[in-house]
Every structure is written in C-alpha cells, then in structure tokens.
Amino acid sequence: MPSREKFQSPTGMHDVLSDDELYFQKIEKICENIADFYGFKRIETPILEQTELFERGTGFSTDIVLKQMFSFRTRGGDYLTLRPEGTPGVVRSFIQNGMINLPKPVKLWYSGPFFRYERPQAGRFRQFHQVGFENLGVKNPIVDAQIIQIFFNILKELGFKNLIIELNSIGDSECRGYYKRILATYLRPYQNSLCADCRQRLKQNIFRVLDCKEEKCQKITKGAPQIINHLCEECHNHFKNVLEYLEELELPYQLSPYLARGLDYYTKTVFEISLSENEPMAKEIGALVGGGRYDDLVKILGGKDTPACGGALGVERIVSLMKAKGKKIYSAEKPQIFLTQVGESAKKKSLKIFEELRKEKIKVVETFHKDSLSSQIKIADDLGIKYVLILGQKEVLNNEIIIKEMETGKQETVKLEKIIKEIKKRLK
Ligand code: HAM
C-alpha cells in the first residue's frame, strides 16, 4: 500500500519561498553591484568537492571537518563532501585553472548554498547561503581593510546601522607556535575544568579553546595571555597598518583578543561583523560576516605561495535580522498594464499581443483562463493596475483595442498596430 506520510524538507534545510526570495534577491543585487565596483569577478565552483580538500583546507581539527560535513562515497568510489564553506573550493579552482599567472590581485566573489551538519537553531541551518569575496595574490594590509569595508558597505546598503566589527590578529605560523606554548602553559592547570571539546582541542588545536562558547571555558580563557602581545614584528606591523586603514575609513572596529575563528587556515587578520546586541534577535543570530587573511592556504592545497584575504556573509542570518527589524522588501516591479479578452477570437488574438508586449519589455498581466470581462477587471482593480486593455469580438473585427484608465474610467479605442506606441506614451 502506498505510504500516506507527508514528506518534509530535510532537518535544518528550508524552501526559500517567494516572499523570502525578494530578500535574497535584494542581498545578491547589492553584493553584485559592490563586487563590480571593487573589481571582483564572479566564480562558481561545484557544490561537491573531494573530502580531502576540506580536511586539508578548512582543517582536520576544526568542528566543520570533525562534526559537520555531509560526506559520502560515490558509486565510482570517490570520497566527496557537500561544501561546508567556499574558500577551499575557490583556492582549488585558482590553482587548477592557473590563475596564479593572472595579474594580481585575483579578485573573486561567489554566492550559493553551503552545507553543515549543525544542530538547527536561530541563524544556524544545515543548508544555508553565503556570499563570499576572496582577494588572492597581495599581502599588503590594505587588502584586509578593503575586504572588511566591502562587507561593511553591503550591510550598510541593506539598512543596518549598529554594526560591530570585531578584529584580531592570530599571527603567522611562526609567532603562533610560540604563542601556543605560552597558551598551553596557561591552560594546563585548568584542563579538567574545560568542556569535553576543549579538552580535545588542547591536544589538537589549542587555539580554538579561545573562542569556545561554553561559559565555563570562557571564564578560564578570560585571563589567558593574548596573542596580540606576542606577535612577531611583521605580524605586529601588518595588524597596526590594518587598524590605521580602518581608522582612515572611519570603520567602527573593536579589538577582540580571543577571536580565533573556527577555521584552520587563517593567518594574521581575522574579523567578524555582527549587529549590536541591543538590536532585536542580534544575539541569537550571531555573526553576519566572518573572514580573514589566509596566506598559507594556496600552498597547503598544492599551489605556489600566494597571500590571500577574504570573507563571507550568511544570507539567512541577514534576512532574519532584516525581518526582525521590520524591514519590508520592495516587491518586484509592479505591472501597470492588464490585458483582458472576451470571446474565442479575442482570446487567440490576445496571445499574440501579450508576446508583442513582452518583446517591448512592457510588464503586463493576463488572465487568459478567465472568460468574463467583469471578473478580469476586478482582478486588475485588486492589483492596482493603471491601464486595462480590452479586446472583444468587435475590436478584433475592427483591428482595434480599448485602453481603459482605471483611475478615471476613461476609455479610448486605438488601432491594434498602434498599441505599443500608445502604451509607451502613457507610461512615460
Ligand atoms: P564562516 O564564519 O564559517 O566563514 O561563515 C561565514 C558566515 O556564514 C557566518 O558569519 C554566518 O553568517 C554564515 N553561516 C555559517 N554557518 C552557518 C549556518 N550553519 N547557518 C546559517 N549561516 C551560517 C567561512 O565560511 C569562511 N569561508 C569565510 C571566509 C572567506 N574567510 C576567508 N574567505
């Protein structure tokens, strides 16, 4: 017997229904314009990549790789993973397609779905969308400031005001080694008081203990030595320059000495942008943007030494906050013309007129499935249409059409071949 069970979308994965699509489109449009202005070219990489790309790229010891990947073996025996984030895929493509030979920097942006096996909650889904910007080939700190500015500008253009940029430097592989030893010395006496994950992190990636969200761990890390005080000269100067550029740009940053970010590839600058906690839902939703410099990743993934910096924003989190703030989104361009028809010959003729209007890019609504004129006019009225075109048997015979102005009720009969010109004149 066929099952009568109703199908549901998978846990943590949602349909983006038409009303939400308007928010998605608005965000993407703003990102597209900003990308164009700052000279970023769009790239699309596959949704599936070899699992090892994320293991080596995102990092073996990260929560993403340890707990959150949707991985499977294909029928052909390849081990693949639904991309949990965009940076490793972009870097793989940079290497694979010889982009190293392009003039530097290579600036790329992307937008699309990502997948993490998380516990679904506000702002945290198993399928979500990100827009990311990656700048490859330049080690100058001005790039870090510009990446932060790009995301800040996107959020500003979306109407967010109380934004907070949290900033830290986690040094490079050299100064980090030294700092890790200092941190280990500090944390060792507390190891039994840390959460189970952090006890594991002590062995695998001690850095990650710093941004654990567990209260008991945060109490301990509050007094931990800060990496910012242990940077080598180069990393120190790099960070100082980033801060100077941000000040020049008047961007409201705050130093977050324990911001480590959950991905292994970062070097030097790391940042997150969120909405002030006083704003509705801001605390539950968390960071809207995350990013940083990743000077070693291209090399780690088998390419030539190439400094890089980037970030990504979470579309669903932004949409939730826009809604929480009561931001209504414009609906798509409102049609002003409505085509009505009465009788079989008029119905046939109106099919052609509809196509002619489309070719002229005149937005028009039809109700070909309706027969009665009054019910068609009622729909046009409900939609707030400005002009209704009426085509009846008589008009078809005389090669004419009626234009009715809805507000005044005024009607004018015009020759069919002049209809485009007449409409354009009225819509001017
Ligand atoms: P991330 O911080 O993991 O960084 O993600 C960036 C943003 O994606 C977050 O700030 C958040 O808004 C959103 N996000 C992350 N996970 C979820 C989720 N489960 N549900 C909803 N939204 C989520 C990266 O992914 C890096 N690839 C960013 C980057 C680019 N760094 C350098 N270049």
Short mmCIF file of C-alpha atoms and ligand atoms in Angstrom, two decimals:
data_model
loop_
_atom_site.label_atom_id
_atom_site.label_comp_id
_atom_site.label_asym_id
_atom_site.label_seq_id
_atom_site.Cartn_x
_atom_site.Cartn_y
_atom_site.Cartn_z
CA MET A 1 0.00 0.00 0.00
CA PRO A 2 1.40 3.46 -0.86
CA SER A 3 2.57 5.45 2.18
CA ARG A 4 0.31 8.39 3.12
CA GLU A 5 3.07 10.04 5.11
CA LYS A 6 3.67 13.71 4.18
CA PHE A 7 7.18 14.47 3.02
CA GLN A 8 9.10 17.19 4.84
CA SER A 9 12.25 19.02 3.78
CA PRO A 10 15.33 17.54 5.49
CA THR A 11 16.08 18.77 9.03
CA GLY A 12 17.71 22.20 9.00
CA MET A 13 17.07 22.69 5.27
CA HIS A 14 14.38 25.07 4.08
CA ASP A 15 12.49 26.05 0.99
CA VAL A 16 13.12 29.66 0.06
CA LEU A 17 9.55 30.72 -0.67
CA SER A 18 8.64 33.61 -2.99
CA ASP A 19 8.42 36.27 -0.26
CA ASP A 20 11.86 35.37 1.08
CA GLU A 21 13.23 35.26 -2.46
CA LEU A 22 12.74 39.05 -2.56
CA TYR A 23 15.15 39.41 0.40
CA PHE A 24 17.62 37.01 -1.19
CA GLN A 25 17.48 38.88 -4.48
CA LYS A 26 17.99 42.24 -2.82
CA ILE A 27 21.07 40.99 -0.93
CA GLU A 28 22.51 39.40 -4.05
CA LYS A 29 21.89 42.54 -6.14
CA ILE A 30 23.68 44.77 -3.63
CA CYS A 31 26.59 42.29 -3.46
CA GLU A 32 26.76 42.15 -7.25
CA ASN A 33 26.93 45.95 -7.57
CA ILE A 34 29.57 46.20 -4.86
CA ALA A 35 31.60 43.35 -6.40
CA ASP A 36 31.50 45.15 -9.72
CA PHE A 37 32.61 48.44 -8.17
CA TYR A 38 35.55 46.86 -6.33
CA GLY A 39 36.58 44.80 -9.37
CA PHE A 40 35.62 41.31 -8.15
CA LYS A 41 34.65 38.76 -10.83
CA ARG A 42 32.06 36.09 -10.14
CA ILE A 43 33.10 32.45 -9.84
CA GLU A 44 31.03 29.30 -9.39
CA THR A 45 32.64 26.18 -8.05
CA PRO A 46 30.92 22.78 -7.69
CA ILE A 47 28.76 22.13 -4.65
CA LEU A 48 30.66 18.87 -4.16
CA GLU A 49 34.41 18.70 -3.72
CA GLN A 50 36.83 15.98 -2.73
CA THR A 51 36.56 15.48 1.03
CA GLU A 52 40.31 15.86 1.41
CA LEU A 53 40.11 19.43 0.12
CA PHE A 54 38.23 20.46 3.26
CA GLU A 55 40.24 18.19 5.54
CA ARG A 56 43.44 19.88 4.42
CA GLY A 57 41.95 23.30 3.68
CA THR A 58 39.41 24.04 6.38
CA GLY A 59 41.49 21.89 8.74
CA PHE A 60 41.48 18.38 10.20
CA SER A 61 40.84 19.59 13.74
CA THR A 62 38.03 22.07 13.03
CA ASP A 63 34.45 21.42 14.15
CA ILE A 64 33.44 21.68 10.49
CA VAL A 65 35.64 18.75 9.45
CA LEU A 66 35.26 16.72 12.64
CA LYS A 67 31.50 17.02 13.02
CA GLN A 68 29.71 18.96 10.33
CA MET A 69 30.44 17.59 6.90
CA PHE A 70 27.97 15.77 4.68
CA SER A 71 30.38 13.28 3.13
CA PHE A 72 29.76 10.18 1.07
CA ARG A 73 31.41 7.75 -1.27
CA THR A 74 30.21 7.86 -4.89
CA ARG A 75 29.35 4.76 -6.90
CA GLY A 76 32.74 5.20 -8.57
CA GLY A 77 34.48 5.17 -5.20
CA ASP A 78 35.34 8.90 -4.91
CA TYR A 79 35.02 10.36 -1.44
CA LEU A 80 33.11 13.66 -1.80
CA THR A 81 31.67 16.31 0.55
CA LEU A 82 28.92 18.90 0.16
CA ARG A 83 30.88 22.14 0.52
CA PRO A 84 30.64 23.46 4.10
CA GLU A 85 32.33 26.74 3.11
CA GLY A 86 33.59 28.44 -0.04
CA THR A 87 37.25 29.31 0.42
CA PRO A 88 38.89 25.89 -0.22
CA GLY A 89 36.88 25.43 -3.44
CA VAL A 90 37.88 28.86 -4.75
CA VAL A 91 41.53 28.19 -3.91
CA ARG A 92 41.35 24.77 -5.59
CA SER A 93 39.96 26.46 -8.71
CA PHE A 94 42.64 29.20 -8.54
CA ILE A 95 45.33 26.52 -8.57
CA GLN A 96 43.66 24.16 -11.06
CA ASN A 97 42.97 26.92 -13.60
CA GLY A 98 46.42 28.51 -13.45
CA MET A 99 45.08 31.81 -12.07
CA ILE A 100 48.48 32.29 -10.48
CA ASN A 101 49.54 33.57 -13.93
CA LEU A 102 46.90 36.31 -13.98
CA PRO A 103 47.76 39.87 -12.93
CA LYS A 104 47.50 40.21 -9.14
CA PRO A 105 45.32 40.51 -7.25
CA VAL A 106 42.85 37.95 -8.50
CA LYS A 107 39.55 39.12 -7.02
CA LEU A 108 36.69 36.62 -6.97
CA TRP A 109 33.22 36.57 -5.46
CA TYR A 110 30.58 33.84 -5.18
CA SER A 111 27.08 33.27 -3.93
CA GLY A 112 25.35 29.97 -3.28
CA PRO A 113 24.32 27.19 -0.91
CA PHE A 114 26.60 25.61 1.72
CA PHE A 115 26.03 22.64 3.99
CA ARG A 116 26.97 21.92 7.59
CA TYR A 117 25.58 19.20 9.81
CA GLU A 118 24.72 21.50 12.72
CA ARG A 119 22.07 21.43 15.41
CA PRO A 120 19.39 23.61 13.79
CA GLN A 121 18.58 26.78 15.75
CA ALA A 122 18.14 30.52 15.07
CA GLY A 123 20.71 31.54 12.45
CA ARG A 124 22.13 28.03 12.15
CA PHE A 125 20.93 25.73 9.40
CA ARG A 126 22.18 22.63 7.65
CA GLN A 127 21.73 24.26 4.26
CA PHE A 128 22.39 27.99 4.17
CA HIS A 129 23.61 30.57 1.69
CA GLN A 130 26.75 32.63 1.70
CA VAL A 131 28.14 35.43 -0.43
CA GLY A 132 31.93 35.42 -0.31
CA PHE A 133 34.72 37.70 -1.53
CA GLU A 134 38.28 36.43 -1.96
CA ASN A 135 41.32 38.54 -2.89
CA LEU A 136 44.33 36.41 -3.90
CA GLY A 137 47.91 37.48 -4.55
CA VAL A 138 48.54 40.53 -2.36
CA LYS A 139 50.00 40.57 1.13
CA ASN A 140 49.55 44.31 1.70
CA PRO A 141 47.33 45.02 4.74
CA ILE A 142 45.24 47.46 2.69
CA VAL A 143 43.54 44.39 1.21
CA ASP A 144 42.40 43.27 4.68
CA ALA A 145 40.88 46.70 5.30
CA GLN A 146 39.18 46.72 1.90
CA ILE A 147 37.62 43.28 2.45
CA ILE A 148 36.20 44.48 5.78
CA GLN A 149 34.98 47.67 4.14
CA ILE A 150 33.22 45.72 1.37
CA PHE A 151 31.15 43.70 3.87
CA PHE A 152 30.51 46.77 6.00
CA ASN A 153 29.23 48.60 2.91
CA ILE A 154 26.96 45.71 1.93
CA LEU A 155 25.36 45.68 5.38
CA LYS A 156 25.04 49.48 5.39
CA GLU A 157 23.34 49.41 2.00
CA LEU A 158 20.94 46.84 3.39
CA GLY A 159 19.99 49.42 6.00
CA PHE A 160 21.83 48.08 9.08
CA LYS A 161 23.13 50.76 11.40
CA ASN A 162 24.56 49.47 14.68
CA LEU A 163 27.27 47.25 13.23
CA ILE A 164 30.23 45.95 15.18
CA ILE A 165 33.45 44.86 13.54
CA GLU A 166 35.41 42.54 15.82
CA LEU A 167 39.04 42.25 14.94
CA ASN A 168 42.07 40.27 15.98
CA SER A 169 45.39 39.10 14.62
CA ILE A 170 46.33 35.47 15.14
CA GLY A 171 49.83 35.93 13.73
CA ASP A 172 51.54 33.64 11.25
CA SER A 173 52.84 30.09 11.60
CA GLU A 174 55.97 31.39 13.33
CA CYS A 175 54.60 33.61 16.07
CA ARG A 176 51.65 31.30 16.57
CA GLY A 177 53.93 28.39 17.53
CA TYR A 178 55.47 30.49 20.27
CA TYR A 179 52.09 31.76 21.47
CA LYS A 180 50.64 28.24 21.51
CA ARG A 181 53.30 27.20 24.00
CA ILE A 182 52.50 30.17 26.25
CA LEU A 183 48.78 29.39 26.00
CA ALA A 184 49.35 25.71 26.79
CA THR A 185 51.29 26.67 29.92
CA TYR A 186 48.38 28.89 31.00
CA LEU A 187 45.62 26.35 30.25
CA ARG A 188 47.29 23.20 31.59
CA PRO A 189 46.25 23.73 35.24
CA TYR A 190 42.62 24.24 34.13
CA GLN A 191 42.33 21.29 31.79
CA ASN A 192 39.90 19.33 33.93
CA SER A 193 37.57 22.33 34.19
CA LEU A 194 37.27 22.76 30.42
CA CYS A 195 34.40 21.27 28.36
CA ALA A 196 35.00 17.92 26.64
CA ASP A 197 35.52 19.57 23.25
CA CYS A 198 38.10 21.95 24.64
CA ARG A 199 39.98 19.13 26.39
CA GLN A 200 40.27 17.60 22.92
CA ARG A 201 41.22 20.98 21.43
CA LEU A 202 44.10 21.24 23.92
CA LYS A 203 45.68 18.35 22.06
CA GLN A 204 44.53 19.08 18.50
CA ASN A 205 44.12 22.83 18.12
CA ILE A 206 44.66 24.73 21.32
CA PHE A 207 43.79 27.99 19.60
CA ARG A 208 40.16 27.01 19.30
CA VAL A 209 39.76 26.90 23.08
CA LEU A 210 39.83 30.70 22.91
CA ASP A 211 36.56 31.08 21.06
CA CYS A 212 34.63 28.26 22.73
CA LYS A 213 31.09 29.43 23.51
CA GLU A 214 30.78 27.39 26.76
CA GLU A 215 30.54 29.65 29.79
CA LYS A 216 32.92 27.60 31.94
CA CYS A 217 35.59 27.74 29.21
CA GLN A 218 35.09 31.46 28.66
CA LYS A 219 35.65 32.08 32.39
CA ILE A 220 39.05 30.40 32.07
CA THR A 221 40.11 31.98 28.77
CA LYS A 222 39.20 35.46 30.04
CA GLY A 223 42.54 35.58 31.82
CA ALA A 224 44.56 33.88 29.08
CA PRO A 225 47.57 35.62 27.51
CA GLN A 226 46.58 37.49 24.36
CA ILE A 227 48.28 36.68 21.08
CA ILE A 228 48.28 40.33 20.14
CA ASN A 229 51.03 40.82 22.75
CA HIS A 230 53.12 38.02 21.28
CA LEU A 231 53.14 38.80 17.56
CA CYS A 232 56.39 38.86 15.59
CA GLU A 233 57.44 42.22 14.17
CA GLU A 234 56.00 41.58 10.72
CA CYS A 235 52.59 40.47 12.01
CA HIS A 236 52.54 43.30 14.51
CA ASN A 237 53.20 45.90 11.78
CA HIS A 238 50.69 44.27 9.47
CA PHE A 239 47.98 44.49 12.11
CA LYS A 240 48.92 48.05 13.03
CA ASN A 241 48.56 49.04 9.37
CA VAL A 242 45.15 47.34 9.09
CA LEU A 243 43.95 49.34 12.10
CA GLU A 244 45.27 52.56 10.59
CA TYR A 245 43.44 51.91 7.33
CA LEU A 246 40.21 51.11 9.18
CA GLU A 247 40.53 54.35 11.10
CA GLU A 248 41.11 56.24 7.87
CA LEU A 249 37.93 54.66 6.52
CA GLU A 250 36.15 55.53 9.78
CA LEU A 251 35.02 51.95 10.27
CA PRO A 252 33.88 51.22 13.84
CA TYR A 253 36.06 48.28 14.85
CA GLN A 254 36.76 46.84 18.26
CA LEU A 255 39.67 44.61 19.21
CA SER A 256 38.64 41.10 20.23
CA PRO A 257 41.75 39.49 21.67
CA TYR A 258 40.24 35.99 21.77
CA LEU A 259 38.64 35.94 18.34
CA ALA A 260 40.24 32.88 16.72
CA ARG A 261 37.55 31.86 14.15
CA GLY A 262 36.64 28.24 13.56
CA LEU A 263 38.78 27.53 10.52
CA ASP A 264 42.43 26.50 10.49
CA TYR A 265 43.73 28.43 7.51
CA TYR A 266 43.73 31.93 8.94
CA THR A 267 46.91 33.92 9.42
CA LYS A 268 47.26 37.46 10.77
CA THR A 269 43.95 39.38 10.50
CA VAL A 270 40.65 37.73 11.48
CA PHE A 271 37.34 39.56 11.73
CA GLU A 272 33.62 39.16 12.28
CA ILE A 273 30.83 41.65 11.74
CA SER A 274 27.62 41.47 13.74
CA LEU A 275 24.77 43.68 14.76
CA SER A 276 24.89 45.35 18.17
CA GLU A 277 23.41 43.04 20.81
CA ASN A 278 20.76 45.65 21.68
CA GLU A 279 19.12 45.09 18.31
CA PRO A 280 16.28 42.52 18.13
CA MET A 281 17.47 38.93 17.57
CA ALA A 282 21.10 40.06 17.10
CA LYS A 283 22.45 37.95 19.95
CA GLU A 284 20.69 34.72 18.93
CA ILE A 285 21.69 35.12 15.30
CA GLY A 286 25.42 35.74 15.87
CA ALA A 287 27.94 36.92 13.31
CA LEU A 288 26.66 38.08 9.94
CA VAL A 289 30.08 38.05 8.31
CA GLY A 290 33.30 36.20 9.05
CA GLY A 291 36.66 36.32 7.37
CA GLY A 292 40.34 36.98 7.47
CA ARG A 293 43.72 36.55 5.85
CA TYR A 294 44.87 33.12 4.77
CA ASP A 295 48.41 33.47 3.43
CA ASP A 296 49.30 29.76 3.61
CA LEU A 297 46.20 28.11 2.14
CA VAL A 298 47.16 28.17 -1.55
CA LYS A 299 50.45 26.47 -0.67
CA ILE A 300 48.76 23.97 1.68
CA LEU A 301 46.48 22.95 -1.18
CA GLY A 302 49.38 22.41 -3.56
CA GLY A 303 49.76 25.81 -5.26
CA LYS A 304 52.53 28.40 -5.25
CA ASP A 305 52.95 30.58 -2.19
CA THR A 306 50.13 33.17 -2.59
CA PRO A 307 48.93 35.53 0.12
CA ALA A 308 45.15 35.98 0.27
CA CYS A 309 42.34 37.50 2.27
CA GLY A 310 38.57 37.19 2.17
CA GLY A 311 35.30 36.79 3.96
CA ALA A 312 31.73 35.57 3.61
CA LEU A 313 28.31 36.71 4.76
CA GLY A 314 25.43 34.49 5.82
CA VAL A 315 22.32 35.31 3.78
CA GLU A 316 19.72 33.63 6.07
CA ARG A 317 21.09 35.42 9.13
CA ILE A 318 20.84 38.77 7.36
CA VAL A 319 17.30 38.02 6.18
CA SER A 320 16.25 37.07 9.75
CA LEU A 321 17.59 40.35 11.09
CA MET A 322 16.01 42.39 8.31
CA LYS A 323 12.68 40.80 9.22
CA ALA A 324 13.22 41.26 12.95
CA LYS A 325 13.79 44.95 12.29
CA GLY A 326 10.55 45.04 10.33
CA LYS A 327 12.27 45.85 7.04
CA LYS A 328 9.79 45.27 4.25
CA ILE A 329 11.26 44.45 0.94
CA TYR A 330 10.13 46.02 -2.31
CA SER A 331 8.17 43.60 -4.44
CA ALA A 332 9.32 43.07 -8.00
CA GLU A 333 8.47 45.81 -10.49
CA LYS A 334 4.72 46.36 -10.32
CA PRO A 335 2.84 45.78 -13.57
CA GLN A 336 0.78 48.69 -14.82
CA ILE A 337 -0.93 47.03 -17.78
CA PHE A 338 -3.57 44.30 -17.71
CA LEU A 339 -4.74 42.52 -20.83
CA THR A 340 -8.36 41.34 -20.85
CA GLN A 341 -10.15 39.42 -23.59
CA VAL A 342 -13.72 38.34 -24.26
CA GLY A 343 -14.65 35.61 -26.74
CA GLU A 344 -12.64 32.95 -28.54
CA SER A 345 -11.23 35.09 -31.36
CA ALA A 346 -10.14 37.78 -28.85
CA LYS A 347 -8.50 35.12 -26.66
CA LYS A 348 -6.47 33.91 -29.65
CA LYS A 349 -5.50 37.42 -30.72
CA SER A 350 -4.52 38.43 -27.17
CA LEU A 351 -1.93 35.63 -27.03
CA LYS A 352 -0.06 37.41 -29.79
CA ILE A 353 -0.49 40.88 -28.28
CA PHE A 354 0.87 39.55 -24.97
CA GLU A 355 4.03 38.35 -26.75
CA GLU A 356 4.44 41.68 -28.55
CA LEU A 357 4.28 43.49 -25.22
CA ARG A 358 6.88 41.11 -23.77
CA LYS A 359 9.25 41.82 -26.66
CA GLU A 360 8.91 45.52 -25.90
CA LYS A 361 9.66 44.78 -22.21
CA ILE A 362 6.26 46.12 -21.11
CA LYS A 363 5.21 44.26 -17.98
CA VAL A 364 1.67 43.02 -18.43
CA VAL A 365 -0.68 40.72 -16.54
CA GLU A 366 -3.15 38.38 -18.26
CA THR A 367 -5.95 36.07 -17.14
CA PHE A 368 -6.37 34.02 -20.31
CA HIS A 369 -8.14 31.34 -18.28
CA LYS A 370 -11.00 33.75 -17.45
CA ASP A 371 -13.93 34.47 -19.78
CA SER A 372 -15.99 37.15 -18.05
CA LEU A 373 -14.84 40.75 -18.51
CA SER A 374 -16.09 41.89 -15.11
CA SER A 375 -14.09 39.23 -13.25
CA GLN A 376 -10.96 40.18 -15.22
CA ILE A 377 -11.47 43.88 -14.45
CA LYS A 378 -11.98 43.02 -10.76
CA ILE A 379 -8.58 41.27 -10.66
CA ALA A 380 -6.94 44.25 -12.37
CA ASP A 381 -8.54 46.53 -9.80
CA ASP A 382 -7.28 44.39 -6.90
CA LEU A 383 -3.77 44.55 -8.34
CA GLY A 384 -3.92 48.34 -8.55
CA ILE A 385 -3.35 48.27 -12.33
CA LYS A 386 -3.22 51.62 -14.12
CA TYR A 387 -4.38 50.69 -17.62
CA VAL A 388 -6.54 47.77 -18.76
CA LEU A 389 -6.52 46.70 -22.40
CA ILE A 390 -9.86 45.29 -23.51
CA LEU A 391 -10.16 43.09 -26.56
CA GLY A 392 -13.64 41.85 -27.54
CA GLN A 393 -15.12 40.28 -30.70
CA LYS A 394 -15.94 43.72 -32.13
CA GLU A 395 -12.45 45.06 -31.52
CA VAL A 396 -10.89 42.00 -33.20
CA LEU A 397 -13.08 42.52 -36.28
CA ASN A 398 -12.13 46.23 -36.47
CA ASN A 399 -8.47 45.55 -35.69
CA GLU A 400 -8.75 47.76 -32.60
CA ILE A 401 -8.29 47.59 -28.83
CA ILE A 402 -9.67 49.64 -25.93
CA ILE A 403 -7.38 51.29 -23.39
CA LYS A 404 -9.16 51.95 -20.11
CA GLU A 405 -7.62 54.19 -17.50
CA MET A 406 -8.64 52.59 -14.22
CA GLU A 407 -8.48 55.67 -12.03
CA THR A 408 -10.73 57.86 -14.20
CA GLY A 409 -12.63 55.12 -16.04
CA LYS A 410 -11.82 56.95 -19.29
CA GLN A 411 -11.74 54.66 -22.34
CA GLU A 412 -10.10 55.18 -25.70
CA THR A 413 -10.16 52.91 -28.73
CA VAL A 414 -6.93 52.70 -30.71
CA LYS A 415 -5.77 50.76 -33.77
CA LEU A 416 -4.06 47.49 -32.81
CA GLU A 417 -0.86 48.32 -34.70
CA LYS A 418 -0.51 51.47 -32.59
CA ILE A 419 -0.95 49.77 -29.21
CA ILE A 420 2.74 49.66 -28.24
CA LYS A 421 3.24 53.31 -29.10
CA GLU A 422 0.08 54.31 -27.21
CA ILE A 423 1.05 52.37 -24.09
CA LYS A 424 4.58 53.73 -24.08
CA LYS A 425 3.19 57.24 -24.39
CA ARG A 426 1.00 56.69 -21.32
CA LEU A 427 3.69 55.01 -19.22
CA LYS A 428 6.28 57.70 -19.84
P1 HAM B 1 32.23 31.29 8.50
O1 HAM B 1 32.41 32.28 9.60
O2 HAM B 1 32.25 29.88 8.83
O3 HAM B 1 33.37 31.64 7.43
O4 HAM B 1 30.88 31.61 7.73
C1 HAM B 1 30.61 32.91 7.24
C2 HAM B 1 29.19 33.31 7.59
O5 HAM B 1 28.27 32.31 7.12
C3 HAM B 1 28.90 33.38 9.09
O6 HAM B 1 29.28 34.62 9.61
C4 HAM B 1 27.39 33.20 9.12
O7 HAM B 1 26.74 34.42 8.84
C5 HAM B 1 27.14 32.23 7.97
N1 HAM B 1 26.96 30.86 8.46
C6 HAM B 1 27.91 29.98 8.83
N2 HAM B 1 27.37 28.80 9.21
C7 HAM B 1 26.04 28.95 9.10
C8 HAM B 1 24.91 28.08 9.34
N3 HAM B 1 25.07 26.84 9.76
N4 HAM B 1 23.66 28.57 9.11
C9 HAM B 1 23.50 29.83 8.67
N5 HAM B 1 24.51 30.68 8.41
C10 HAM B 1 25.76 30.25 8.62
C11 HAM B 1 33.51 30.97 6.26
O8 HAM B 1 32.73 30.19 5.80
C12 HAM B 1 34.78 31.39 5.51
N6 HAM B 1 34.84 30.62 4.26
C13 HAM B 1 34.77 32.88 5.26
C14 HAM B 1 35.99 33.33 4.53
C15 HAM B 1 36.08 33.61 3.22
N7 HAM B 1 37.18 33.52 5.06
C16 HAM B 1 38.03 33.90 4.12
N8 HAM B 1 37.38 33.94 2.98
#
